[in-house]
Short mmCIF file of C-alpha atoms and ligand atoms in Angstrom, two decimals:
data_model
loop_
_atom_site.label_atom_id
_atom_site.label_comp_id
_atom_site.label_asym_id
_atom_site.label_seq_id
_atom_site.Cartn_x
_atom_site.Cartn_y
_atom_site.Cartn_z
CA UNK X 1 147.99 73.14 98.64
CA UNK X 2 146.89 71.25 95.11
CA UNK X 3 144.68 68.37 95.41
CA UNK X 4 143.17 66.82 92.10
CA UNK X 5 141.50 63.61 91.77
CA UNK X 6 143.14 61.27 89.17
CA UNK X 7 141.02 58.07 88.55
CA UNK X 8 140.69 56.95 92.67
CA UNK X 9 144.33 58.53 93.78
CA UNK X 10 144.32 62.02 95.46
CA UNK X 11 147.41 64.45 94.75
CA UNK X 12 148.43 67.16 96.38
CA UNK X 13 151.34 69.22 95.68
CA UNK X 14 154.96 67.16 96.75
CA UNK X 15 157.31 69.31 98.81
CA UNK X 16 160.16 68.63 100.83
CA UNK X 17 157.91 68.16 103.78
CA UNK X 18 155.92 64.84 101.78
CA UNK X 19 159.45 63.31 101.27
CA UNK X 20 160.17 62.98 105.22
CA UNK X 21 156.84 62.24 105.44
CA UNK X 22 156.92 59.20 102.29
CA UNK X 23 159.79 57.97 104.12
CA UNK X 24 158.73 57.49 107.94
CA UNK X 25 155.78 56.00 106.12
CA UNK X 26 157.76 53.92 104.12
CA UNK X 27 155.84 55.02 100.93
CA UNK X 28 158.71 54.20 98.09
CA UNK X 29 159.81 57.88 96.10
CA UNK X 30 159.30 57.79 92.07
CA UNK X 31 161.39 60.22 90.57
CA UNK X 32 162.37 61.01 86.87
CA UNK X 33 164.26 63.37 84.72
CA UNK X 34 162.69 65.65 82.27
CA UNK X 35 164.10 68.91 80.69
CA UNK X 36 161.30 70.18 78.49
CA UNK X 37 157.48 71.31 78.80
CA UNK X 38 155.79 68.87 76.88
CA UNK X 39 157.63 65.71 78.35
CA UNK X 40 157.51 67.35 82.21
CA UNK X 41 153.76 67.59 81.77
CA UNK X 42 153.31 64.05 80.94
CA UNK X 43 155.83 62.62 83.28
CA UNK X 44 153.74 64.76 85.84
CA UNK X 45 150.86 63.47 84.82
CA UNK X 46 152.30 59.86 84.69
CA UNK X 47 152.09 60.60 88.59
CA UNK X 48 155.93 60.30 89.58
CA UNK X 49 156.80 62.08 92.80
CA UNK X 50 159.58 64.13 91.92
CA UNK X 51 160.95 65.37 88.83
CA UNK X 52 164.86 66.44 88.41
CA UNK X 53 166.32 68.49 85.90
CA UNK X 54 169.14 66.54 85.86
CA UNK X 55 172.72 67.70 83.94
CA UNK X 56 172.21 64.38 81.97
CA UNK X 57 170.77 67.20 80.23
CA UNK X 58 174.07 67.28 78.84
CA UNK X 59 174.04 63.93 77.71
CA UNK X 60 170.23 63.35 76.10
CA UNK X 61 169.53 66.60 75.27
CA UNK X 62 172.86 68.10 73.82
CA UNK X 63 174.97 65.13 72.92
CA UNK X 64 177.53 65.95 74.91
CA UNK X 65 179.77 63.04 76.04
CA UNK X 66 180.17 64.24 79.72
CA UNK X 67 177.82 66.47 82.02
CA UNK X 68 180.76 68.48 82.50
CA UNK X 69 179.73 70.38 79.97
CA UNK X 70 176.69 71.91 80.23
CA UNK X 71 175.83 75.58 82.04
CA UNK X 72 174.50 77.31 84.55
CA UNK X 73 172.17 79.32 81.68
CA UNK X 74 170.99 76.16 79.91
CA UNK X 75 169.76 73.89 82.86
CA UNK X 76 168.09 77.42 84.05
CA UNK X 77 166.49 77.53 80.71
CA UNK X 78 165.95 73.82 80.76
CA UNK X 79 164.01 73.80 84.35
CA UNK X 80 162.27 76.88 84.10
CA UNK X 81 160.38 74.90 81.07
CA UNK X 82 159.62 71.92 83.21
CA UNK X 83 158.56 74.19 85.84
CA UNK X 84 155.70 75.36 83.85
CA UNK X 85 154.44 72.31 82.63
CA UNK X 86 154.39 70.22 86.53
CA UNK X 87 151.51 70.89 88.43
CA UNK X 88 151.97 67.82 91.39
CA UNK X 89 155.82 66.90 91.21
CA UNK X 90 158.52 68.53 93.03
CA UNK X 91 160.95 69.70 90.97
CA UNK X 92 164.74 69.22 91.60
CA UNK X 93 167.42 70.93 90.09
CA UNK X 94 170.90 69.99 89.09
CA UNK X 95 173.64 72.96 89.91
CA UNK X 96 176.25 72.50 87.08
CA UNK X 97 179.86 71.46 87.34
CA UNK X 98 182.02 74.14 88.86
CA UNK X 99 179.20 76.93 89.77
CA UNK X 100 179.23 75.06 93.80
CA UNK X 101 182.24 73.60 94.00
CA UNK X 102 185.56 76.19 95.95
CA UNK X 103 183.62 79.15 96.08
CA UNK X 104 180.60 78.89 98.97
CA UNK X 105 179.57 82.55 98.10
CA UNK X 106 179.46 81.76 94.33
CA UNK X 107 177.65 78.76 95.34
CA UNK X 108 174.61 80.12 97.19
CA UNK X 109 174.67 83.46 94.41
CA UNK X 110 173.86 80.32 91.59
CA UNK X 111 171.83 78.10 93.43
CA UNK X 112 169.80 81.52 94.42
CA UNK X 113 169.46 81.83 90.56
CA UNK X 114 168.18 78.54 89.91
CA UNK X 115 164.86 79.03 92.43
CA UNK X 116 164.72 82.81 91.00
CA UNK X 117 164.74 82.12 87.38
CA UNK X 118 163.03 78.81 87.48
CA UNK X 119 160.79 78.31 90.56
CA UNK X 120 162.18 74.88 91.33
CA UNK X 121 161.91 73.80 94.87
CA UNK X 122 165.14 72.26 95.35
CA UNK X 123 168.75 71.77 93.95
CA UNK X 124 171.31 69.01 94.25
CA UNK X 125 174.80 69.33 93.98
CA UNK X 126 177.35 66.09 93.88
CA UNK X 127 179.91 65.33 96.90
CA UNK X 128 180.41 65.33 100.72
CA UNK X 129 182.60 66.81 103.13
CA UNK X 130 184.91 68.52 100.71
CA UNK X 131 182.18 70.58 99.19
CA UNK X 132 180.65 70.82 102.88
CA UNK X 133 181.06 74.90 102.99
CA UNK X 134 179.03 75.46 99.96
CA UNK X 135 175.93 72.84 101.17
CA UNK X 136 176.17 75.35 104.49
CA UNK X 137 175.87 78.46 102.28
CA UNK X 138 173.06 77.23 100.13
CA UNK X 139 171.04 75.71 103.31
CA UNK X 140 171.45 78.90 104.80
CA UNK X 141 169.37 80.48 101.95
CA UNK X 142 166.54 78.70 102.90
CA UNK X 143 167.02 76.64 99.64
CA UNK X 144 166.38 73.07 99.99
CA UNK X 145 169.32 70.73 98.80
CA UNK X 146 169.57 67.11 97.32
CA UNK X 147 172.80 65.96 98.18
CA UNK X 148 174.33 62.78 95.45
CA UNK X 149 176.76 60.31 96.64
CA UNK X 150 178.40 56.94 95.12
CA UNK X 151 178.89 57.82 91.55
CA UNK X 152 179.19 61.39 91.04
CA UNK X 153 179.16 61.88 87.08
CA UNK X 154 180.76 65.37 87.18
CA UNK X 155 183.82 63.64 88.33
CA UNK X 156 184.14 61.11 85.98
CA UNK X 157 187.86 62.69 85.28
CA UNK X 158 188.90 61.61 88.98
CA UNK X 159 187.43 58.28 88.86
CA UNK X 160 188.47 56.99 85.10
CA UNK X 161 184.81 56.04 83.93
CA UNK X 162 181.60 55.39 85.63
CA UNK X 163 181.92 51.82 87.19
CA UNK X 164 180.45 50.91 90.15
CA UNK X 165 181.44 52.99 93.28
CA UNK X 166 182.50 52.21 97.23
CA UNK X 167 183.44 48.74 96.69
CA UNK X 168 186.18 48.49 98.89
CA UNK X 169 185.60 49.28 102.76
CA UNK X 170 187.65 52.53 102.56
CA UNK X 171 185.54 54.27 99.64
CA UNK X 172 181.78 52.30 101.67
CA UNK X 173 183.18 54.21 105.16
CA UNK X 174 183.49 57.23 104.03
CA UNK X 175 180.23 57.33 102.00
CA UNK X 176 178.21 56.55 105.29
CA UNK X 177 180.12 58.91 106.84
CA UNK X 178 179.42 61.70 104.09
CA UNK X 179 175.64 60.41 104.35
CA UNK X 180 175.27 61.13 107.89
CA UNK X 181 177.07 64.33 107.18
CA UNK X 182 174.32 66.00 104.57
CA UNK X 183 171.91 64.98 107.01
CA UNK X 184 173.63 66.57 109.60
CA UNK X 185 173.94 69.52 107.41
CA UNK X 186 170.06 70.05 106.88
CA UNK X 187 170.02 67.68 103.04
CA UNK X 188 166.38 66.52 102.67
CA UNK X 189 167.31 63.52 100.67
CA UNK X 190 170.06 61.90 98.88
CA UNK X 191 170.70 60.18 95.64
CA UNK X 192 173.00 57.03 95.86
CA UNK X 193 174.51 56.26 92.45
CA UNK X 194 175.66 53.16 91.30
CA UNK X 195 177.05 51.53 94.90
CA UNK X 196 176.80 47.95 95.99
CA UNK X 197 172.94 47.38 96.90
CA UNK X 198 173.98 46.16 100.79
CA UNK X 199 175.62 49.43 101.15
CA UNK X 200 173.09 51.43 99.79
CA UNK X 201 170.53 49.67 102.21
CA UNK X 202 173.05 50.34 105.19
CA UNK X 203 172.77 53.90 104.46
CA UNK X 204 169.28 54.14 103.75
CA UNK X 205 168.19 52.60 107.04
CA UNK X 206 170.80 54.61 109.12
CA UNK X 207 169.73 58.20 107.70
CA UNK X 208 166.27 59.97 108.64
CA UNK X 209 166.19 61.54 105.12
CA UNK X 210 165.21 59.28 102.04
CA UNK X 211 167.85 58.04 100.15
CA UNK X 212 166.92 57.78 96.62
CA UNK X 213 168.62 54.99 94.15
CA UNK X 214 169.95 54.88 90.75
CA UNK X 215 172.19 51.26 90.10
CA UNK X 216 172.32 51.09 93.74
CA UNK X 217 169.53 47.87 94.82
CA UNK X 218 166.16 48.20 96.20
CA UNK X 219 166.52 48.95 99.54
CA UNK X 220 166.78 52.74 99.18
CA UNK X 221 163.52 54.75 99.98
CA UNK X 222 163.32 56.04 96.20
CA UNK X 223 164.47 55.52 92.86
CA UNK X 224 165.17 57.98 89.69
CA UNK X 225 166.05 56.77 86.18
CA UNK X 226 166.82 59.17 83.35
CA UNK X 227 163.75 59.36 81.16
CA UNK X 228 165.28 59.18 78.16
CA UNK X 229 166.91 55.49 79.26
CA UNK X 230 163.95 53.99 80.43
CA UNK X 231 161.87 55.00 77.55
CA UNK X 232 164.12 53.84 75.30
CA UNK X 233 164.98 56.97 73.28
CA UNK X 234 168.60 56.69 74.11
CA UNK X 235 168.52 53.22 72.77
CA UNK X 236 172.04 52.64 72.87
CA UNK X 237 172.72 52.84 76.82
CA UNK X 238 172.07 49.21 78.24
CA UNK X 239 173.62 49.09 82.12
CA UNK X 240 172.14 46.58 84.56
CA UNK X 241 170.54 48.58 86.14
CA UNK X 242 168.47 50.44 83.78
CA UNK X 243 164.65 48.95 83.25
CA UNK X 244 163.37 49.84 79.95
CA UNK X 245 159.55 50.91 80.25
CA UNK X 246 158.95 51.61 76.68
CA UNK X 247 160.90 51.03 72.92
CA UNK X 248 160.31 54.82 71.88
CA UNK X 249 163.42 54.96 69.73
CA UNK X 250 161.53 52.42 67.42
CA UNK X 251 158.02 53.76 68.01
CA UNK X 252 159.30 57.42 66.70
CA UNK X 253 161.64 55.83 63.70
CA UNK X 254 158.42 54.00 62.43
CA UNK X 255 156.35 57.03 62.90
CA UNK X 256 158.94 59.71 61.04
CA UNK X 257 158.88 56.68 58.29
CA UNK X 258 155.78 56.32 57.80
CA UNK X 259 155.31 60.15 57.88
CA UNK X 260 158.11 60.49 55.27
CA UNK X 261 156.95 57.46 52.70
CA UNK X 262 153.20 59.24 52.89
CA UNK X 263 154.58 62.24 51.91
CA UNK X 264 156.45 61.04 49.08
CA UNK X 265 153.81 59.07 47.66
CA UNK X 266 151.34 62.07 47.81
CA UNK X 267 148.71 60.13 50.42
CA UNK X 268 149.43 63.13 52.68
CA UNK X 269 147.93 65.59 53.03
CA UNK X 270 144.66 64.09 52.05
CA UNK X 271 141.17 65.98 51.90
CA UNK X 272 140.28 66.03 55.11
CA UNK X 273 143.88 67.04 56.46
CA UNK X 274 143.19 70.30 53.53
CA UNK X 275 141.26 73.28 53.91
O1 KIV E 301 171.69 64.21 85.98
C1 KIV E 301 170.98 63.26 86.31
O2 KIV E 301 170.08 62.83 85.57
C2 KIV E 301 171.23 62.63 87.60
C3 KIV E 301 170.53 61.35 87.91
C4 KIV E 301 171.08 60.26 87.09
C5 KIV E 301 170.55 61.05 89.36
O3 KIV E 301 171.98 63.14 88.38
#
């Protein structure tokens, strides 16, 4: 195991095993997204618990409007980067839309690929019961699984958008009841998205796993944000829920400016930037 000492804080390596641990302690999870080296090795170093290589990959890194639309290859090629840069964090992968969903042998043959070609310690995969044959296939490989509840992005089509989730007492029932069912199942934690903040609470204290949030209140035993949100980079998305940490969409517009105008007017490179 890891151990480093950063100012007075010990870390040792996170696993799956510090999670159950962070949550019968009630030690509150800090988990982020990254998708490259160079930001992974500063978010690691930042000191959050957890990093996931989320499909928003989709979103911040390739523009795309949905994260329907990104692949199996890309988050591989996306993860195994972070992978290299985190020394403390465990790292959580995102399985694509439609390489878990139907097909429980596909499933585990995909999710195997992720830990192969990336060394991640974990995956998570979006839905309950009606994916429940390929969280059984993909536990049964010994591979550790994040299961994601409330708003599930990868079905945005079914839903009509991404509002707020399990509002009425139909859609709230049967997300406790798919909660209780991942843990069943052998889940070591689960990401609420964008749910009512009593529900999410209701969950979170009925469930032995963690529950981490995202738009879904303070009562859940962890939290994620997309780093790209609440660093301000992707300085047009504003929902309630996001906390901005940093204006880096300015900071980088006034740097590449200032680059640019020194350039122009010949003060760069000057003689001690020349050979
Ligand atoms: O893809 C992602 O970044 C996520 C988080 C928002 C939970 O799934």
């Amino acid at each position: 195991m890891q151990a480093t000492n950063l100012g007075s804080i010990e870390r040792k390596k996170v696993t799956t095993q510090t999670f159950q641990a962070m949550k019968q302690n009630g030690e509150k999870i800090a988990m982020l997204t990254s998708y490259d080296y160079s930001i992974a090795r500063l978010v690691d170093e930042g000191g959050v618990d957890s990093i996931l290589v989320g499909d928003s990959a989709a979103n911040v890194m390739s523009g795309y409007e949905t994260t329907l639309r990104i692949g199996l290859d890309e988050l591989i090629y996306y993860a195994a980067s972070v992978v290299r840069a985190v020394k403390y964090a465990l790292v959580v992968v995102d399985m694509p839309f439609g390489t878990y969903q139907g097909d429980p042998y596909a499933a585990v043959r995909n999710a195997a690929r992720i830990m192969r070609e990336t060394g991640a310690q974990a995956v998570k995969i979006e839905g309950g019961i009606e994916i429940a044959e390929s969280y059984k296939a993909i536990l049964s490989a010994g591979i550790p699984i994040v299961g994601h509840l409330g708003l599930t992005p990868q079905s945005v089509n079914k839903f009509g958008g991404y509002g707020l989730r399990a509002k009425d007492d139909s859609e709230a029932d049967l997300l406790v009841k798919n909660a209780q069912l991942l843990e069943q199942l052998g889940c070591f934690s689960v990401v609420l998205e964008k749910i009512p903040a009593a529900l999410a609470t209701k969950v979170t204290q009925s469930l032995s796993i963690p529950t981490i949030g995202i738009g879904a209140g303070n009562g859940c035993d962890g939290q994620v944000l997309v780093f790209h949100d609440m660093t301000g980079i992707n300085d047009g998305f504003k929902p309630k829920f996001l906390r901005r940490y940093a204006n880096l969409a300015d900071t980088i517009r006034t740097a590449v400016g200032s680059y640019v105008a020194d350039v122009k007017s010949g003060d760069f490179p000057n003689e001690s930037e020349s050979y």
